[in-house]
Structures are given as C-alpha cells and as structure tokens.
PDB file of C-alpha atoms and ligand atoms in Angstrom:
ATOM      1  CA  UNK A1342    -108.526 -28.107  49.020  1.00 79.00           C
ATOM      2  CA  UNK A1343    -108.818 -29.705  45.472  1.00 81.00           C
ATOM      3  CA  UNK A1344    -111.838 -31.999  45.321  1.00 83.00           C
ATOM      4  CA  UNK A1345    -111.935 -35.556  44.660  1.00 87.00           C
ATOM      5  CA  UNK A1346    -114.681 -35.463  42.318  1.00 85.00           C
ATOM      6  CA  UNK A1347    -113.291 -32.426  40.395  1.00 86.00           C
ATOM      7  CA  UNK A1348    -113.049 -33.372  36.554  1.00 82.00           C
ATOM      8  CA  UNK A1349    -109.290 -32.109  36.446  1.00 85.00           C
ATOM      9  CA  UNK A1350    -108.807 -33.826  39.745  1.00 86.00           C
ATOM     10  CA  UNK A1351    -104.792 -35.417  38.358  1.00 87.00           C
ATOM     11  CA  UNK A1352    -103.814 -32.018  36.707  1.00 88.00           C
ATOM     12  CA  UNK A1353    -104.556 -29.553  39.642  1.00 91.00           C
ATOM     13  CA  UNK A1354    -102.720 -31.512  42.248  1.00 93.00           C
ATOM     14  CA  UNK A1355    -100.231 -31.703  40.227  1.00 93.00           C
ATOM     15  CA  UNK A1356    -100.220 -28.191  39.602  1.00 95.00           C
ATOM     16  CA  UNK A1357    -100.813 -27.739  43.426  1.00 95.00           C
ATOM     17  CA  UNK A1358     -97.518 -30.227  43.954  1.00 96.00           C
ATOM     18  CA  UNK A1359     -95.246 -28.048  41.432  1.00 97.00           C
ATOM     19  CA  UNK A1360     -96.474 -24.658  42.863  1.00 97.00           C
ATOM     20  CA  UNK A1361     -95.811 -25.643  46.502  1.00 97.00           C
ATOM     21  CA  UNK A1362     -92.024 -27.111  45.402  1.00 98.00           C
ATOM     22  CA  UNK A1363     -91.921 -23.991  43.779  1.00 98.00           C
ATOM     23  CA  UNK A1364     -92.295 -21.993  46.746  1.00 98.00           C
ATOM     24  CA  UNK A1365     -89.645 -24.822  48.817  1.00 97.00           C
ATOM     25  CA  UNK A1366     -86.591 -23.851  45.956  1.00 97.00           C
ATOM     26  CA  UNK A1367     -86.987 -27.380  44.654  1.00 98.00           C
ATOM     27  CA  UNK A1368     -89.037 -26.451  41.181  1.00 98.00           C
ATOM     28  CA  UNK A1369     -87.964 -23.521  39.462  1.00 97.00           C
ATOM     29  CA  UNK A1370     -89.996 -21.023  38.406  1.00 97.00           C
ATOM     30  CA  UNK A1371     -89.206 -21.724  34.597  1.00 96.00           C
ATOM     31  CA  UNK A1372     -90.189 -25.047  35.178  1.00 97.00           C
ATOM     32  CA  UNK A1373     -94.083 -23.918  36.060  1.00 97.00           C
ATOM     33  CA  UNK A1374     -93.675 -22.686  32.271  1.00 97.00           C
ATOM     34  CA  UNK A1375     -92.341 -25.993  30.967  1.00 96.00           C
ATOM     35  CA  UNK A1376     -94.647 -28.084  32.630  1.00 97.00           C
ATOM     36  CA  UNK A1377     -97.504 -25.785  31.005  1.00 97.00           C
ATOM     37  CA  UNK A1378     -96.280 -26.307  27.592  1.00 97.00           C
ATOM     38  CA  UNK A1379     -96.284 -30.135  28.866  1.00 97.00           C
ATOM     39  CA  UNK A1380    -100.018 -29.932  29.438  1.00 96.00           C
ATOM     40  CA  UNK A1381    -100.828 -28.050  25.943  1.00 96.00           C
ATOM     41  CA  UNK A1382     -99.382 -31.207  24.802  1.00 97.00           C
ATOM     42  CA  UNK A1383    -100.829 -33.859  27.021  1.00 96.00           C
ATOM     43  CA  UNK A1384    -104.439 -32.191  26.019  1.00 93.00           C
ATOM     44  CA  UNK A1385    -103.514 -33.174  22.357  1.00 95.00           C
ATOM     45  CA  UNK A1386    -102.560 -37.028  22.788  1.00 96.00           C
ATOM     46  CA  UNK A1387    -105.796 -37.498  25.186  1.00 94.00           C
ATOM     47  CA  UNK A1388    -104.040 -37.538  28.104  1.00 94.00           C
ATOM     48  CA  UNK A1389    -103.246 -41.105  27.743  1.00 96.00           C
ATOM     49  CA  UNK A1390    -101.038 -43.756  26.798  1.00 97.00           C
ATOM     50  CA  UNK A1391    -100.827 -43.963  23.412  1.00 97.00           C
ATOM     51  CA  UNK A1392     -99.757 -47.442  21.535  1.00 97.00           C
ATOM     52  CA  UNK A1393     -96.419 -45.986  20.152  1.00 97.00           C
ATOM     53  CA  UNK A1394     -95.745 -44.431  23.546  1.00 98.00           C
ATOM     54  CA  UNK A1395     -96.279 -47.546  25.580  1.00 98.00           C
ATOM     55  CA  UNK A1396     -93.813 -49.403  22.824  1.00 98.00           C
ATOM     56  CA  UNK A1397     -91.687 -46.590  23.416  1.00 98.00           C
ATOM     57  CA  UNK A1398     -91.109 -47.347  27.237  1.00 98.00           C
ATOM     58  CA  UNK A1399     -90.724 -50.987  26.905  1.00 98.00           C
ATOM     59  CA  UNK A1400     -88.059 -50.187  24.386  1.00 98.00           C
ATOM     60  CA  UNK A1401     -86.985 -47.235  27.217  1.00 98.00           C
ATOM     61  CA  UNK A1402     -86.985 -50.620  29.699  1.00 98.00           C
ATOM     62  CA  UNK A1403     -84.620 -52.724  27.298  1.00 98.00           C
ATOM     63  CA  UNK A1404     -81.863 -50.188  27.009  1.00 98.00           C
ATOM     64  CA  UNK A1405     -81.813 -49.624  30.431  1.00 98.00           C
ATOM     65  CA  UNK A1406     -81.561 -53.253  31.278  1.00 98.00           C
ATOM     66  CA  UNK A1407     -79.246 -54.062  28.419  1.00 97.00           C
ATOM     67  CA  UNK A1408     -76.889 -51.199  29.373  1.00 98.00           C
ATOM     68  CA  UNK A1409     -73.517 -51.057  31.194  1.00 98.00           C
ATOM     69  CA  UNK A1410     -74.362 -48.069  32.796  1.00 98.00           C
ATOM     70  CA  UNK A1411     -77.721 -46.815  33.061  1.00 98.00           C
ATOM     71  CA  UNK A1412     -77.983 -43.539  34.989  1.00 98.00           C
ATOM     72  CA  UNK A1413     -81.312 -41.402  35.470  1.00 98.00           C
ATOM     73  CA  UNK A1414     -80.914 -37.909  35.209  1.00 98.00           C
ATOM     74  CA  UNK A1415     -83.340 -36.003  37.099  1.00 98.00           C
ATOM     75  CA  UNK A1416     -84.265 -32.168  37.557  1.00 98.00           C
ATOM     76  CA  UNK A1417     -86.447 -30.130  39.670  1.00 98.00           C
ATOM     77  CA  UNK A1418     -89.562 -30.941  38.009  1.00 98.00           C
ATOM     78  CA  UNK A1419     -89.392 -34.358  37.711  1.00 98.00           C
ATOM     79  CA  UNK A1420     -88.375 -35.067  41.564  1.00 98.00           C
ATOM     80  CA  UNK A1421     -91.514 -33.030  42.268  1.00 98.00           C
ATOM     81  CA  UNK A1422     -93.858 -34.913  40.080  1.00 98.00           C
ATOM     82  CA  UNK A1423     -92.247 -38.435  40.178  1.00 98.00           C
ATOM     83  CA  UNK A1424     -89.632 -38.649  43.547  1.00 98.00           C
ATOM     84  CA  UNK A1425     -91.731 -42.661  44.070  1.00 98.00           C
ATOM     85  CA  UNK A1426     -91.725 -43.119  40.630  1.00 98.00           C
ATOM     86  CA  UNK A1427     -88.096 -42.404  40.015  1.00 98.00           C
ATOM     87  CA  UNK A1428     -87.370 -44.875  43.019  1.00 98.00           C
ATOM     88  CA  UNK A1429     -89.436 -47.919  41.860  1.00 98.00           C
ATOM     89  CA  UNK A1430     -87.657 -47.561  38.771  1.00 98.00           C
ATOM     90  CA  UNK A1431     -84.427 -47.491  39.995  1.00 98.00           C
ATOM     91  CA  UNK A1432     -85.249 -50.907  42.494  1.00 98.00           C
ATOM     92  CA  UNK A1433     -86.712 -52.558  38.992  1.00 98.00           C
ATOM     93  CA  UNK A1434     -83.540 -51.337  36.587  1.00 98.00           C
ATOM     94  CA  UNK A1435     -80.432 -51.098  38.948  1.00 98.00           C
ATOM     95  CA  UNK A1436     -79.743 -47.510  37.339  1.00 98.00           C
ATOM     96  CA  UNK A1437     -78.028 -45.181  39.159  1.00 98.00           C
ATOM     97  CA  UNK A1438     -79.635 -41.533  39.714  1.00 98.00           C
ATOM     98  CA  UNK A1439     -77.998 -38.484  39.369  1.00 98.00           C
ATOM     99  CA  UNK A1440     -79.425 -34.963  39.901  1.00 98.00           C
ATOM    100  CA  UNK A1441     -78.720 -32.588  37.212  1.00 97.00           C
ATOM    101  CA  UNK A1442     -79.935 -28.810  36.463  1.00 97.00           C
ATOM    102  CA  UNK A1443     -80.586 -26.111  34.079  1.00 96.00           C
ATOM    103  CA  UNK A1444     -80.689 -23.432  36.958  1.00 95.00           C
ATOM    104  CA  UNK A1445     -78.463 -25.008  38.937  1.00 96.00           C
ATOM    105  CA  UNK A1446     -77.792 -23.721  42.347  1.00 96.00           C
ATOM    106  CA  UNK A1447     -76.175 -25.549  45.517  1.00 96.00           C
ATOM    107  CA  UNK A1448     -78.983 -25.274  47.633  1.00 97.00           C
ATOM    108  CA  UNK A1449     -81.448 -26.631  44.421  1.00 98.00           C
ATOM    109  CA  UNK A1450     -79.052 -30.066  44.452  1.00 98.00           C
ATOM    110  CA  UNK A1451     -79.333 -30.079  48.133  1.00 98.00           C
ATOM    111  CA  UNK A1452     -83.191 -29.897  48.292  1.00 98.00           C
ATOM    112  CA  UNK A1453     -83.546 -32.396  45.642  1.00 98.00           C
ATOM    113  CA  UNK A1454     -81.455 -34.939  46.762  1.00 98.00           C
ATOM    114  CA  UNK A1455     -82.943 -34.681  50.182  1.00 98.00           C
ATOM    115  CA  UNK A1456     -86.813 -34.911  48.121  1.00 98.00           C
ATOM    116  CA  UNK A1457     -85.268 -38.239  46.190  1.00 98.00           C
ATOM    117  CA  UNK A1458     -83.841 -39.673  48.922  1.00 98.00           C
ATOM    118  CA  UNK A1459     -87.036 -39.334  51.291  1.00 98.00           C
ATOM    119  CA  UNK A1460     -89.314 -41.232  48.683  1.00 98.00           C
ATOM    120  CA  UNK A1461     -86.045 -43.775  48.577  1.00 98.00           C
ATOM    121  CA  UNK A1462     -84.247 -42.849  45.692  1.00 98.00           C
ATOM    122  CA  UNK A1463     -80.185 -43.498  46.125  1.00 98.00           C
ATOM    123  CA  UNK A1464     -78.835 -40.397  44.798  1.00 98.00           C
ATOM    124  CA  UNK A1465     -74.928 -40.084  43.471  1.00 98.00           C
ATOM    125  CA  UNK A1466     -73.092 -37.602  45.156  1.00 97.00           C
ATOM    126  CA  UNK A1467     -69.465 -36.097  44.552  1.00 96.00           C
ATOM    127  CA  UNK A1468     -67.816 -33.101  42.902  1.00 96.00           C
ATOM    128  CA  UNK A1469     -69.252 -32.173  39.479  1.00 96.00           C
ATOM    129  CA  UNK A1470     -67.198 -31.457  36.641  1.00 96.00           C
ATOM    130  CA  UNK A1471     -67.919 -29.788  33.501  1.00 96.00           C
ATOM    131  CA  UNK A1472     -67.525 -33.056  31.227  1.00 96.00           C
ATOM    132  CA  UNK A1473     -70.429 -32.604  28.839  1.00 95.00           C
ATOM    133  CA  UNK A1474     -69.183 -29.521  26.302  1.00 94.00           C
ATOM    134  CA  UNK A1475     -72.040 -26.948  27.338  1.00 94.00           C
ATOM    135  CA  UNK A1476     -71.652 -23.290  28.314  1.00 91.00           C
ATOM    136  CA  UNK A1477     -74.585 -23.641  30.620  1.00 92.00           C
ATOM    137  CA  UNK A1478     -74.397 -25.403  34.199  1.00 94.00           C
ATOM    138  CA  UNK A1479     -75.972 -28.999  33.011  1.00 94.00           C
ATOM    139  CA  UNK A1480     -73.012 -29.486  31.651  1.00 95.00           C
ATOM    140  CA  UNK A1481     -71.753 -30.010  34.681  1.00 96.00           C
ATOM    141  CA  UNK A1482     -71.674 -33.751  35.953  1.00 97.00           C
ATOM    142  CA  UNK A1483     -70.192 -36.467  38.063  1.00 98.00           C
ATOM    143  CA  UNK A1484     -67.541 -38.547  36.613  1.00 98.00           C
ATOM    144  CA  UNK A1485     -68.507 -41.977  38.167  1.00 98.00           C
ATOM    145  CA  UNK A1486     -72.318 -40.908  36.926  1.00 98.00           C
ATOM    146  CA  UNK A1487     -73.034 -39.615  33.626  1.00 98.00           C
ATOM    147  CA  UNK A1488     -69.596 -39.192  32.659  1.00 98.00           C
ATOM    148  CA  UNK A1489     -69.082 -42.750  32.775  1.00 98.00           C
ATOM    149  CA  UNK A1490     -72.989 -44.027  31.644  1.00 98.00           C
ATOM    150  CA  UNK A1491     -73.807 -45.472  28.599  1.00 98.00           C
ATOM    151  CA  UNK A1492     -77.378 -45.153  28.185  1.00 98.00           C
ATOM    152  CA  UNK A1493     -78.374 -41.914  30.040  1.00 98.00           C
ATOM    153  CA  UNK A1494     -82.591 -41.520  31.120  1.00 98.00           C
ATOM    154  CA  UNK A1495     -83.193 -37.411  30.835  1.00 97.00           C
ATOM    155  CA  UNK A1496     -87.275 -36.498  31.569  1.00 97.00           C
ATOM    156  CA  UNK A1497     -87.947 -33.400  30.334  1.00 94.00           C
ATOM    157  CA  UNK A1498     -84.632 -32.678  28.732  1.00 86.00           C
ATOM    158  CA  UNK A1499     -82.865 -29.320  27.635  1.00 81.00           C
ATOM    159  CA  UNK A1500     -81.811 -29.669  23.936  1.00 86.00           C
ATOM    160  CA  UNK A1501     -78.527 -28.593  23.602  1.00 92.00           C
ATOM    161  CA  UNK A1502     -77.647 -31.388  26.339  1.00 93.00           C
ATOM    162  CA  UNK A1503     -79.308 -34.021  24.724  1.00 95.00           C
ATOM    163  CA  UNK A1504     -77.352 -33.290  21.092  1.00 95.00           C
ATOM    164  CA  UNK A1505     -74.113 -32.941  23.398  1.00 96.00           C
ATOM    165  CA  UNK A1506     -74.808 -36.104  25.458  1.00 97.00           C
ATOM    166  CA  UNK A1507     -74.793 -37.691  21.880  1.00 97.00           C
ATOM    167  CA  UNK A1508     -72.409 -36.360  20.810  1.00 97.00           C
ATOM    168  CA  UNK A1509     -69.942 -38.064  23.585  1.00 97.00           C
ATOM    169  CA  UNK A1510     -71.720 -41.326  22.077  1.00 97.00           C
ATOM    170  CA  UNK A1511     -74.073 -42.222  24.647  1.00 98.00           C
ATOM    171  CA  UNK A1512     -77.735 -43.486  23.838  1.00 98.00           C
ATOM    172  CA  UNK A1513     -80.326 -40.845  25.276  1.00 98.00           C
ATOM    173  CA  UNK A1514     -83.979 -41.568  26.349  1.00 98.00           C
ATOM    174  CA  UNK A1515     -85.844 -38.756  27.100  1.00 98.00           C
ATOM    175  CA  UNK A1516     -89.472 -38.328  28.133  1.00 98.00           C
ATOM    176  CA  UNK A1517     -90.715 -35.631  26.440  1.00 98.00           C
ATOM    177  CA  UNK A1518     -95.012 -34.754  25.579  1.00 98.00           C
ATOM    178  CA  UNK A1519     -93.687 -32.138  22.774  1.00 97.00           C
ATOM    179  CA  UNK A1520     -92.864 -34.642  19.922  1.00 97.00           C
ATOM    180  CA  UNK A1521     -91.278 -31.149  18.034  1.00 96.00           C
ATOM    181  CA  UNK A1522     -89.010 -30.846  20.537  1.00 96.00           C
ATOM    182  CA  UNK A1523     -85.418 -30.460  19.738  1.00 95.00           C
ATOM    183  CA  UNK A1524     -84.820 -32.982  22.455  1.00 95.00           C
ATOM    184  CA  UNK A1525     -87.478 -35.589  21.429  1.00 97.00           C
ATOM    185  CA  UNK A1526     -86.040 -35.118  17.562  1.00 96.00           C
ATOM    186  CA  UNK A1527     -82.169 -35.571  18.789  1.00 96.00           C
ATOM    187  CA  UNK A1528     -82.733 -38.305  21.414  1.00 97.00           C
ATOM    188  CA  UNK A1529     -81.808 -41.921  21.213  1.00 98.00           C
ATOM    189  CA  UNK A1530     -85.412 -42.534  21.642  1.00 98.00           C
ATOM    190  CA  UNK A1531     -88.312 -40.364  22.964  1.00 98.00           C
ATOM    191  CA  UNK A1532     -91.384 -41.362  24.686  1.00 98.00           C
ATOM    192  CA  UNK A1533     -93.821 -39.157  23.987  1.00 98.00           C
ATOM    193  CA  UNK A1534     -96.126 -39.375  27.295  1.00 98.00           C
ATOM    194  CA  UNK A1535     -96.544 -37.602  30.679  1.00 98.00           C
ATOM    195  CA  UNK A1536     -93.708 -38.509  32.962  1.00 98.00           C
ATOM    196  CA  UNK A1537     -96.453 -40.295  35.570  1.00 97.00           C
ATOM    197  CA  UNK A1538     -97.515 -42.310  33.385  1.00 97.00           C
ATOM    198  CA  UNK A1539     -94.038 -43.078  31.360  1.00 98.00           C
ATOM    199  CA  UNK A1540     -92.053 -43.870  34.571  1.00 98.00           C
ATOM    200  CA  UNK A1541     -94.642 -46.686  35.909  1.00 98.00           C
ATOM    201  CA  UNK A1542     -95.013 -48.177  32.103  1.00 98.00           C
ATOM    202  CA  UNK A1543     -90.572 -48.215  32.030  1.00 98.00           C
ATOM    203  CA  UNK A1544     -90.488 -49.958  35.609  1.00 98.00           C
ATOM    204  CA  UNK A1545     -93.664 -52.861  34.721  1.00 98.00           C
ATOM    205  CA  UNK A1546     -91.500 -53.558  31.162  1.00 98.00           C
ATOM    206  CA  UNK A1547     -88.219 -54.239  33.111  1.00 98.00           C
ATOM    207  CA  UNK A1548     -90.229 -56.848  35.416  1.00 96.00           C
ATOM    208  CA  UNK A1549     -91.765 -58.297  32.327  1.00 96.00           C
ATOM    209  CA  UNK A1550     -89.281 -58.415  29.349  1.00 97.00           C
ATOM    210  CA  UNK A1551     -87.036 -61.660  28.694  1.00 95.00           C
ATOM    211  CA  UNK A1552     -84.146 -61.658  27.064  1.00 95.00           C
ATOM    212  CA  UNK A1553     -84.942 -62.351  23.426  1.00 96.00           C
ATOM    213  CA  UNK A1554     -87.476 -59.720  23.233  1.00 96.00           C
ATOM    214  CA  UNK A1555     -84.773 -57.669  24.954  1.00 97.00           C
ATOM    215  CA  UNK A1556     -83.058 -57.813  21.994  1.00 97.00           C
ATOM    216  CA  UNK A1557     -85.583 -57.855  19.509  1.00 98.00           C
ATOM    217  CA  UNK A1558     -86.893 -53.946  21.293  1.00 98.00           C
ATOM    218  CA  UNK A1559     -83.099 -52.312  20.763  1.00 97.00           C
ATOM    219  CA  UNK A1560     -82.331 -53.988  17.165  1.00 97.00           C
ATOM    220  CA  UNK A1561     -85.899 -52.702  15.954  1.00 97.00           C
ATOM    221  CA  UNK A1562     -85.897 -48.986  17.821  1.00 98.00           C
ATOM    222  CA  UNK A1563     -87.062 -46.370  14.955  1.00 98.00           C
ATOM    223  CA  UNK A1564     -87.276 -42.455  16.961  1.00 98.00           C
ATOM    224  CA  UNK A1565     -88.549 -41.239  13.557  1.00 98.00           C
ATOM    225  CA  UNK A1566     -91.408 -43.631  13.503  1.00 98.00           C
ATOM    226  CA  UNK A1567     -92.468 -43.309  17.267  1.00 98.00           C
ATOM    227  CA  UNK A1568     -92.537 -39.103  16.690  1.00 98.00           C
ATOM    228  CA  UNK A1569     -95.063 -39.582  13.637  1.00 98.00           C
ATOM    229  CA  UNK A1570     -96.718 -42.405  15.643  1.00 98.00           C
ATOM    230  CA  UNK A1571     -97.233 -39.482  18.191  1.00 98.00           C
ATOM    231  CA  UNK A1572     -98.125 -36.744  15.448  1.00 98.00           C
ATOM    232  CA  UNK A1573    -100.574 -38.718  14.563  1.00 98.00           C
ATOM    233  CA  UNK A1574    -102.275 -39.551  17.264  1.00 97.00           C
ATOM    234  CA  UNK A1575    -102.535 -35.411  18.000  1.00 97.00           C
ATOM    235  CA  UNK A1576    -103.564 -34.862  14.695  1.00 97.00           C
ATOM    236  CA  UNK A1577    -106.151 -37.588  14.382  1.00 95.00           C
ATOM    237  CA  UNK A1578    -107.780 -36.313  17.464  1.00 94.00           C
ATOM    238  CA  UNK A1579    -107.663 -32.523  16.179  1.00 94.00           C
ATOM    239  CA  UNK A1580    -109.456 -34.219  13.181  1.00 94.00           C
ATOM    240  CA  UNK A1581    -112.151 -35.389  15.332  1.00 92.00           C
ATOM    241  CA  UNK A1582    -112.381 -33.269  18.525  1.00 89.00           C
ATOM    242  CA  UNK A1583    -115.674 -31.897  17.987  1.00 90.00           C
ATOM    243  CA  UNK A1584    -117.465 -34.796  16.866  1.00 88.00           C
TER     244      UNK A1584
HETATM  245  O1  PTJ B2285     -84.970 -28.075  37.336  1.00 53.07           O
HETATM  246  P1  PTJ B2285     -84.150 -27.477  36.248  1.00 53.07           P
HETATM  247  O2  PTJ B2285     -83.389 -26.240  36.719  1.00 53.07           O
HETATM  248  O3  PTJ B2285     -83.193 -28.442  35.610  1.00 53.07           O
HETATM  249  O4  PTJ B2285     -85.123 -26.952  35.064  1.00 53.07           O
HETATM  250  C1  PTJ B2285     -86.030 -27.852  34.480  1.00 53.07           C
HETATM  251  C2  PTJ B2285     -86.785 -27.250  33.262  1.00 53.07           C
HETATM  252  C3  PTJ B2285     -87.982 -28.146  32.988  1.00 53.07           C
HETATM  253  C4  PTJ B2285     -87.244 -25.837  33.594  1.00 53.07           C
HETATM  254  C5  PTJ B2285     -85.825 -27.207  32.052  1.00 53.07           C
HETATM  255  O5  PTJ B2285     -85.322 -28.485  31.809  1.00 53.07           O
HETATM  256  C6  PTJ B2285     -86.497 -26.676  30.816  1.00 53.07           C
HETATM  257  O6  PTJ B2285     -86.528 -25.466  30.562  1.00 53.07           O
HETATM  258  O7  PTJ B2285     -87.072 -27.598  30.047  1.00 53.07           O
HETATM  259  P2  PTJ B2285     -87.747 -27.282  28.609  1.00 53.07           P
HETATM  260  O8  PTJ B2285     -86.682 -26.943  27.616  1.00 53.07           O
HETATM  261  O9  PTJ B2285     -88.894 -26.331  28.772  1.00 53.07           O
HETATM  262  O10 PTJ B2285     -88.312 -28.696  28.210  1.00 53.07           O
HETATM  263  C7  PTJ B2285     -89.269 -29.364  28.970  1.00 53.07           C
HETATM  264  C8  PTJ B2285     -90.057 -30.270  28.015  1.00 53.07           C
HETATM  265  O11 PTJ B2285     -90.755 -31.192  28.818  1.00 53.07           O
HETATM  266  C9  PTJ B2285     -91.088 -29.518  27.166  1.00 53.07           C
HETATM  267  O12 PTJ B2285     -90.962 -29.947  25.822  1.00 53.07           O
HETATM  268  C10 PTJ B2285     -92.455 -29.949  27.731  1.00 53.07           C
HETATM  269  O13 PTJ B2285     -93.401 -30.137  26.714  1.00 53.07           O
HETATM  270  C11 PTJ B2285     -92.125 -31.282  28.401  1.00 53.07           C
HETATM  271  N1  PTJ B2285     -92.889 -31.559  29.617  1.00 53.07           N
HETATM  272  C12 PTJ B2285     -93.253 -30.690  30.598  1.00 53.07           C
HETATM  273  N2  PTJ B2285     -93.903 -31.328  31.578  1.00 53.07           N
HETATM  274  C13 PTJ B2285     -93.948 -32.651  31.237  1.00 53.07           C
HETATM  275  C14 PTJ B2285     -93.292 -32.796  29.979  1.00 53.07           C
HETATM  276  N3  PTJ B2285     -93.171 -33.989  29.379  1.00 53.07           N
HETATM  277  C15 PTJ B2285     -93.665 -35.082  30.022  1.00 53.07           C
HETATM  278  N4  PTJ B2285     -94.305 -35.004  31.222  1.00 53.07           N
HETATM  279  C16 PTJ B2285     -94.461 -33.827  31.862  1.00 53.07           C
HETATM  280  N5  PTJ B2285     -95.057 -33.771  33.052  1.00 53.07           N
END
C-alpha cells in the first residue's frame, strides 16, 4: 500500500501499475527498462509540462484532426499507463486504435485489446500483415489500420519503425521524454512529455482548436525547434538544480 501523502505518490503507482501488468503478460519485461529510462528523463524536464511540449500536443491535436486517417498505435506500456487516456482521445479525435508490438506474441495482443477495450477503447482487429519493411514483428500491421493511415500516433516508439513508417510517407507523432531519441529525431513531430500528461493535453486541444488555427499549427510545425525547446529546458534546470 503506496501512501497518499508519499512525495513520489504519481511515480510509484505507476511503477506499482507497470509491475503488476508485468506479472498479467500485458507489459513486457523490457518495457520496465524503457519506462525507467522514461523517468531519468522526466526528472530532467521537472516532471512537467513544458511550453514547447504543450505546443507540441496541440500541434499533435491538429494533425490528427486534419488527417484522413488517424490511427493510434499502442503497445504494452502505454495500455498499462494510459488504457482511459487512450479512449478519451479516441471519443475527442475519431482515430482509430490499433495494437502494435515489439515482443509481439498472440496472447500479448489478446490481453491488450481486452485492457483497451475494458477502459472503452474500440480496438481494430483482423489479420496482420507484414506491410511496414521491418525484420522485427512491428512490422507487422493491419491493412485497413496503419497500412492505410495517414498520420500514425506511436507513444513510446521503436526507431527503426518510426524511420520506416516515414519512409511509406506517413506523418508520425510520437510521444517520447528522451528528446535524443532516434524516434523523437526521425518523427513527424515529437512531444517531449510523459504520456499521462501528453494524452490529456492532445484530447483538451482537439475540443478547443478551430479551424484556422488548425491550419496555422501544421503549416508552422518545426521538430528541430521543439527538441532544442526540450534540451533546453533539461539543461537550464541542470544549470540551476542546486540553487
Ligand atoms: O509492448 P511492446 O512489446 O511493444 O514493447 C514496448 C517497449 C517500450 C518495450 C518498446 O517499444 C521499447 O523498447 O521502447 P524503447 O526503444 O525503449 O523506447 C521507449 C522510449 O519511451 C524511451 O525513449 C523512453 O525514454 C520513453 N518513455 C518511457 N516511458 C515513457 C516514455 N516517454 C513518455 N512517457 C513515458 N511514460
């Protein structure tokens, strides 16, 4: 039992949370690594919203709404952290939600699914096919999904699938805390922000945006700028940290 008043109240339940989907098959065990490096990084931007970061989710919120086909991507961490999250922003930007793994395993898609759809997520479901050129098994996807989207979401992204999703000349978002990233350098745009937080700042920009500004978000969207934004915030806080 975690208490309430405990200063890292928000990190150790979400620890708790990962551990115990851990244990259920839904999280796997890499992912209590990745999520650690996530922390590291979280520590260094304050663990809060920065300025660039919440201008990176409203822009997040334009290409989703402006798309043809939005589809979320989702993996084993982020239905453990975010299944309610994931759902709200599905209601609030009509994309469609697709599960897709690094260690992928039949009974991992089956859990998951079962996880989103519980919290009310609608979930895609079909026969994947390898349409994304990878050797590994995310490249693995349905055709009416992210075969067919336009503007894919990807929390907590692999890489070589974000360069490869690219590649096929679709527009990836990814949610990422490690602004040195391979994925946050190769992605459409990058948010650099804890997927709780990120998620909820998306889905309250897609209620709020009008059109014009819409427009204004994609035409002025600068992933080179937002990293350094996000550099800088780190570094300005190293600069200061024991003051
Ligand atoms: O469920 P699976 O099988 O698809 O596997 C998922 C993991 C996460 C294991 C897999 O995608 C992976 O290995 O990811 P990486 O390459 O370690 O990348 C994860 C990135 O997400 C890292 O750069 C972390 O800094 C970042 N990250 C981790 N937790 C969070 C995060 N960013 C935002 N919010 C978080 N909570």
């Amino acid at each position: 039992m975690i208490p309430k008043d405990h200063p890292r109240y928000r990190s150790l339940i979400a620890r708790e949370r990962l551990a115990r989907c851990a244990r259920e098959g839904v999280v796997a065990l890499e992912g209590l690594a990745a999520h650690g490096r996530g922390e590291a990084f979280d520590y260094l931007i304050g663990e809060r919203t920065s300025e660039s970061a919440a201008l990176a989710a409203r822009t997040a919120a334009a290409m989703l709404l402006s798309a043809r086909h939005p589809v979320i991507s989702v993996n084993g961490n982020t239905a453990a952290l975010a299944a309610e999250e994931i759902a709200a922003l599905q209601r609030a930007s009509g994309a469609d939600v697709e599960v897709n793994l690094f260690h992928r395993t039949e009974e991992r898609i089956r859990l998951i699914t079962r996880l989103l759809e519980e919290h009310g997520v609608r979930v895609l479901s079909g026969t994947a096919e390898r349409l994304v050129p990878l050797a590994h098994d995310r490249g693995l996807c349905l055709r009416e999904g992210i075969g067919d989207a336009d503007v894919v979401l990807v929390p907590l992204e692999d890489g070589d699938r974000c360069a490869a999703l690219r590649a096929m000349g679709k527009a990836v978002v990814t949610i990422d805390l490690n602004p040195l990233s391979r994925t946050a350098r190769t992605a459409t745009l990058t948010i650099v922000d804890e997927l709780t937080r990120a998620l909820p700042a998306i889905t309250a920009a897609c209620a709020s945006l009008d059109p014009d500004e819409r427009e204004r978000l994609v035409a002025s969207l600068d992933n080179t700028y937002l990293l350094r934004a996000a550099i800088d915030t780190m570094r300005e806080r190293l600069a200061h940290a024991l003051e």
